[in-house]
Amino acid sequence: MAAVRVILPHPHLPIPSWRPQLKPSSSYPRRAVAAPASLSPSPLTASLQLGDVIEAQQFDRQILNEIFEVAREMEAVECGSHGFRSRVLEGYLMATLFYEPSTRTRLSFEAAMRRLGGEVLTTENAREFSSAAKGETLEDTIRTVEGYSDIIVLRHFESGAARRAAATAEIPVINAGDGPGQHPTQALLDVYTIKREIGRLDGIKLGLVGDLANGRTVRSLAYLIAKYQNIKIYFVSPDVVKMKDDIKEYLTSQGVEWEESSDLLDVASRCDVIYQTRIQKERFGERIDHYEAARGKYIVDKKVLGVLPKHAVIMHPLPRLDEITVDVDSDPRAAYFRQAKNGLYIRMALLKLLLVGH
């Protein structure tokens, strides 16, 4: 069964001439994927046309609102699935190609597909246990796998890999993290969590803490939260992993106020959200001295809870090591496991929208 492909052009990816174009773009030859009449998607607004999900910048506020509305619907679907299994995606196959380790992202995508009645083809360590180990290019892998599936979810160790895959494939591609580049579905679930926990998105004060140089989650979150008004972002990190200039320049261009600080307690006392991240040892290569210098410098513990406003929340993309102490878990402001559960609803919403429409 072929996927019904409805398209949101993202800023830089070439768009094939057969696809409905919302903006002028250079064409890229692809075979049109026709949908059976019985599976035609419900009418969508022009803004809510999803194609490949590659980067956080591709979404506008109207699209975000509609994705979040569908995610709320998916909460009800998931709660009811224990008695009546949804058949929304029955007959569809999703391929998950993960070249880097993952627990939450891979399992939540696979759970999302199954909760909606679809099936999953999966490879967990594609870098080692696929033909990539024999030297096969990503493009050849994508061309092969799209012949078996209706949608591809890709995690890769190289920044830009998802864009390459999307330029190759004739079916939708979702970026599940590309090296130190972006993780757009994590940003979607993060913003959705802030909305659910705090009750608003405009006027948020957000503290990004930890490995800001290598963390694709904080990069994507910065891009996405910039869509909202009166945002203030604090960057708190060791010197060796400070937020890169491209994000700072983007925020400035969007009118988002940002500030670097070395005082986590002071920042925590001002914020609605503290977004903690681990120091990513795997990104340091042989510079273990830099890793050891950065690790453990900023820890969310009872002292941070003591100054954190009562309405505020602590988030973390997980996995954590020691950057949030376990005694924080029992505090109602610890939102990171609720945040992880929200990943299921966001990914259910995206799969539904990408494959069959609203």
XYZ file of C-alpha atoms in Angstrom:
358
model
C 0.000 0.000 0.000
C 1.529 3.290 -1.062
C 1.720 6.195 1.324
C -0.433 9.246 0.740
C 2.171 11.979 0.668
C 1.171 15.487 1.644
C 3.938 18.015 1.652
C 5.388 20.787 3.766
C 8.378 22.250 1.903
C 11.266 22.752 4.256
C 13.603 25.643 3.671
C 16.432 24.173 1.627
C 15.472 20.691 0.421
C 14.750 20.479 -3.312
C 11.089 19.663 -3.981
C 10.171 17.397 -6.900
C 8.066 18.959 -9.630
C 5.199 16.490 -9.204
C 4.569 17.468 -5.608
C 2.197 20.307 -4.699
C 4.405 23.323 -4.171
C 3.599 25.972 -1.609
C 6.747 27.926 -2.371
C 8.905 28.322 -5.494
C 11.556 25.625 -5.573
C 13.940 23.819 -7.875
C 12.584 20.453 -8.979
C 13.970 17.063 -8.106
C 12.749 14.116 -10.184
C 10.723 11.590 -8.226
C 8.003 9.106 -9.051
C 4.603 10.236 -7.805
C 3.151 7.973 -5.117
C -0.531 7.592 -5.900
C -3.039 6.835 -3.154
C -6.077 4.629 -3.491
C -9.216 6.740 -3.533
C -10.491 5.052 -0.396
C -7.422 6.240 1.499
C -7.392 9.850 0.345
C -6.604 12.133 3.279
C -9.155 14.453 4.761
C -8.853 18.050 3.529
C -5.972 19.871 5.190
C -5.221 23.507 5.518
C -2.403 24.570 3.227
C -0.138 25.085 6.211
C -0.688 21.603 7.602
C 0.948 19.702 4.784
C 3.713 17.526 6.055
C 6.337 15.891 3.889
C 9.766 14.943 5.170
C 10.447 15.970 8.773
C 14.041 17.165 8.622
C 14.569 20.271 10.763
C 12.794 22.351 13.372
C 12.813 25.477 11.198
C 10.348 23.941 8.748
C 7.389 24.341 11.113
C 5.356 27.484 11.622
C 3.009 28.193 14.517
C -0.129 27.113 12.709
C 1.409 23.769 11.804
C 2.635 23.340 15.370
C -0.825 24.046 16.768
C -2.410 21.488 14.469
C 0.232 18.842 15.244
C -0.357 19.431 18.942
C -4.124 19.104 18.473
C -3.655 15.736 16.794
C -1.223 14.705 19.560
C -3.954 15.388 22.137
C -6.262 13.163 20.108
C -3.565 10.494 20.128
C -3.529 10.526 23.932
C -7.121 9.325 23.830
C -6.330 6.777 21.118
C -3.463 5.350 23.173
C -5.566 5.165 26.324
C -8.316 3.341 24.431
C -5.980 1.002 22.550
C -5.962 -1.541 25.363
C -9.542 -2.415 24.503
C -9.890 -1.494 20.833
C -6.832 -1.372 18.612
C -6.746 1.558 16.205
C -6.678 0.638 12.528
C -5.772 4.101 11.222
C -2.450 2.891 9.789
C -3.427 -0.691 9.097
C -1.583 -1.929 6.007
C 1.278 0.566 6.334
C 4.891 -0.379 7.069
C 7.421 1.872 8.811
C 11.166 1.198 8.526
C 13.366 2.409 11.379
C 17.010 2.776 10.345
C 19.131 3.607 13.379
C 22.884 4.021 12.891
C 23.302 5.257 16.478
C 22.020 3.822 19.775
C 18.520 4.766 20.861
C 15.946 3.637 23.392
C 13.189 6.231 23.658
C 13.171 7.520 20.086
C 13.202 4.135 18.361
C 10.776 2.444 20.737
C 8.364 5.375 20.800
C 8.247 5.477 16.999
C 7.678 1.732 16.851
C 5.055 1.891 19.595
C 3.363 4.802 17.823
C 3.123 2.845 14.580
C 1.758 -0.253 16.299
C -0.726 1.729 18.415
C -2.201 2.998 15.148
C -2.422 -0.446 13.595
C 0.687 -0.306 11.402
C 3.683 -2.620 11.213
C 7.404 -2.071 11.719
C 10.606 -3.133 9.986
C 13.564 -2.325 12.193
C 17.344 -2.396 12.368
C 18.871 -1.285 15.635
C 22.574 -0.891 14.941
C 22.638 -0.233 11.221
C 26.159 1.188 11.345
C 27.518 -2.217 12.367
C 24.846 -4.762 11.454
C 23.730 -3.631 8.009
C 25.333 -3.338 4.583
C 26.781 -0.008 5.740
C 29.470 -2.138 7.384
C 30.316 -3.370 3.879
C 30.608 0.148 2.534
C 27.111 0.678 1.135
C 26.204 4.348 0.793
C 23.306 5.853 2.692
C 21.632 6.697 -0.617
C 21.725 3.070 -1.785
C 20.376 1.883 1.555
C 17.497 4.355 1.349
C 16.648 3.350 -2.221
C 16.508 -0.275 -1.109
C 14.555 0.188 2.107
C 11.914 2.428 0.529
C 10.992 -0.551 -1.635
C 9.905 -2.391 1.503
C 8.123 0.348 3.429
C 5.858 3.408 3.328
C 7.873 5.699 5.601
C 11.467 5.753 6.892
C 12.601 6.941 10.326
C 16.355 7.590 10.242
C 18.926 8.188 12.950
C 22.444 8.733 11.697
C 25.817 9.758 13.063
C 26.439 12.409 10.390
C 24.893 15.860 10.429
C 22.887 16.332 7.230
C 22.257 12.621 6.672
C 18.481 13.003 6.974
C 18.481 15.672 4.269
C 20.435 13.374 1.969
C 17.977 10.551 2.649
C 14.978 12.777 1.963
C 16.498 13.954 -1.318
C 16.840 10.308 -2.351
C 13.599 8.729 -1.144
C 10.191 8.794 -2.820
C 8.458 8.127 0.510
C 8.440 10.325 3.649
C 11.602 10.471 5.748
C 11.664 11.510 9.404
C 14.897 12.720 10.973
C 15.270 10.924 14.309
C 18.590 12.641 14.988
C 21.558 13.272 12.704
C 24.815 13.433 14.647
C 25.282 16.839 16.275
C 22.815 18.358 13.785
C 19.118 18.264 14.665
C 16.425 16.161 16.306
C 13.157 17.794 15.184
C 10.701 15.273 16.652
C 12.392 15.679 20.044
C 11.918 19.438 19.739
C 8.241 18.916 18.893
C 7.676 16.767 21.959
C 9.671 19.225 24.092
C 7.554 22.192 23.040
C 4.398 20.094 23.441
C 5.543 19.188 26.963
C 6.164 22.839 27.858
C 2.677 23.693 26.629
C 1.104 20.852 28.626
C 3.101 21.543 31.794
C 3.218 25.345 31.896
C 0.041 26.095 29.958
C 1.565 28.532 27.491
C 4.471 28.979 25.082
C 4.656 32.743 24.627
C 6.625 34.487 27.365
C 8.576 31.392 28.441
C 11.943 31.701 30.175
C 14.017 28.663 29.307
C 17.328 27.531 30.751
C 19.363 25.215 28.497
C 21.988 23.423 30.570
C 24.840 21.025 29.869
C 26.327 19.998 26.525
C 25.069 22.764 24.270
C 27.761 22.372 21.617
C 27.027 18.745 20.757
C 23.407 18.439 21.836
C 21.115 18.199 18.799
C 18.103 18.339 21.126
C 18.928 21.803 22.451
C 19.713 23.079 18.963
C 16.351 21.936 17.621
C 14.519 23.213 20.685
C 16.125 26.648 20.288
C 15.024 26.780 16.644
C 11.468 25.744 17.502
C 10.845 27.831 20.612
C 11.949 30.876 18.602
C 8.579 30.656 16.804
C 6.936 32.080 19.922
C 6.822 35.571 21.389
C 8.740 37.136 24.286
C 11.062 34.166 24.788
C 14.169 34.442 26.964
C 16.807 31.708 26.790
C 19.658 31.223 29.245
C 22.667 29.123 28.194
C 24.447 27.412 31.097
C 27.340 25.167 30.105
C 31.026 24.429 30.653
C 33.284 26.512 28.409
C 34.247 23.567 26.225
C 30.625 22.843 25.218
C 29.086 26.297 24.880
C 26.214 26.901 22.464
C 27.516 27.481 18.952
C 27.342 30.855 17.275
C 24.938 29.765 14.526
C 22.164 29.224 17.083
C 22.910 32.509 18.841
C 22.848 34.367 15.535
C 19.571 32.704 14.537
C 17.924 33.621 17.846
C 19.096 37.211 17.509
C 17.728 37.370 13.959
C 14.358 36.178 15.278
C 14.277 38.736 18.071
C 14.791 36.151 20.824
C 16.661 37.408 23.865
C 19.445 35.107 25.092
C 22.088 35.247 27.765
C 25.046 33.095 28.795
C 25.527 32.403 32.502
C 27.751 30.305 34.725
C 25.354 30.444 37.703
C 22.815 27.601 37.507
C 21.097 28.545 40.765
C 20.504 32.099 39.613
C 19.164 30.942 36.252
C 16.923 28.317 37.878
C 15.344 30.980 40.082
C 14.298 32.937 36.965
C 13.076 30.179 34.648
C 9.829 28.436 33.787
C 11.762 25.488 32.354
C 15.188 24.068 33.132
C 16.228 21.784 30.267
C 19.155 19.707 31.465
C 21.310 17.582 29.135
C 24.113 15.097 29.637
C 27.689 15.752 28.567
C 28.008 13.534 25.485
C 31.206 11.531 25.849
C 30.783 9.969 22.402
C 31.193 13.386 20.728
C 34.633 14.091 22.258
C 36.618 11.448 20.394
C 40.074 11.194 21.902
C 39.754 14.453 23.872
C 38.752 12.696 27.076
C 40.369 15.501 29.072
C 37.758 17.912 27.700
C 34.983 15.490 28.617
C 36.229 15.094 32.174
C 36.534 18.872 32.516
C 32.913 19.342 31.475
C 31.228 16.433 33.224
C 29.622 17.103 36.581
C 29.978 20.878 36.519
C 26.234 21.608 36.435
C 23.968 19.220 38.328
C 20.262 19.605 39.046
C 19.749 18.579 42.651
C 17.810 19.586 45.754
C 19.598 22.939 45.830
C 18.263 23.748 42.379
C 14.786 22.633 43.415
C 15.037 24.991 46.360
C 15.243 28.058 44.117
C 13.110 26.814 41.217
C 9.694 28.532 41.034
C 6.770 26.350 42.125
C 5.169 26.418 38.672
C 8.385 25.575 36.822
C 9.480 22.185 35.500
C 12.700 20.282 34.925
C 13.071 18.556 31.570
C 15.714 16.252 30.117
C 15.783 14.437 26.736
C 17.303 11.372 28.452
C 19.309 9.274 28.972
C 20.751 10.884 32.070
C 23.912 9.988 33.893
C 24.537 12.032 37.037
C 23.422 15.483 35.844
C 20.064 15.137 37.638
C 20.212 13.416 41.011
C 17.682 10.642 41.593
C 16.166 12.398 44.618
C 14.773 14.999 42.217
C 12.546 12.365 40.569
C 9.913 12.468 43.304
C 9.376 16.225 42.967
C 6.246 17.016 40.888
C 8.301 19.541 38.916
C 10.427 16.692 37.510
C 8.754 16.364 34.106
C 11.274 14.275 32.160
C 9.404 10.960 32.290
C 6.143 12.679 31.339
C 8.171 14.356 28.583
C 9.318 10.950 27.312
C 5.717 9.690 27.255
C 4.697 12.733 25.219
C 7.110 11.510 22.566
C 4.672 8.675 21.852
C 1.782 11.074 21.219
C 3.792 13.435 19.015
C 5.140 10.573 16.928
C 1.689 9.020 16.598
C 0.444 12.396 15.360
C 3.266 12.761 12.829
C 2.831 9.255 11.437
C -0.908 9.771 11.058
C -0.474 13.139 9.360
C 2.305 11.969 7.057
C 0.590 8.784 5.917
C -3.148 9.467 5.850
C -3.661 13.128 6.682
C -5.685 14.769 9.460
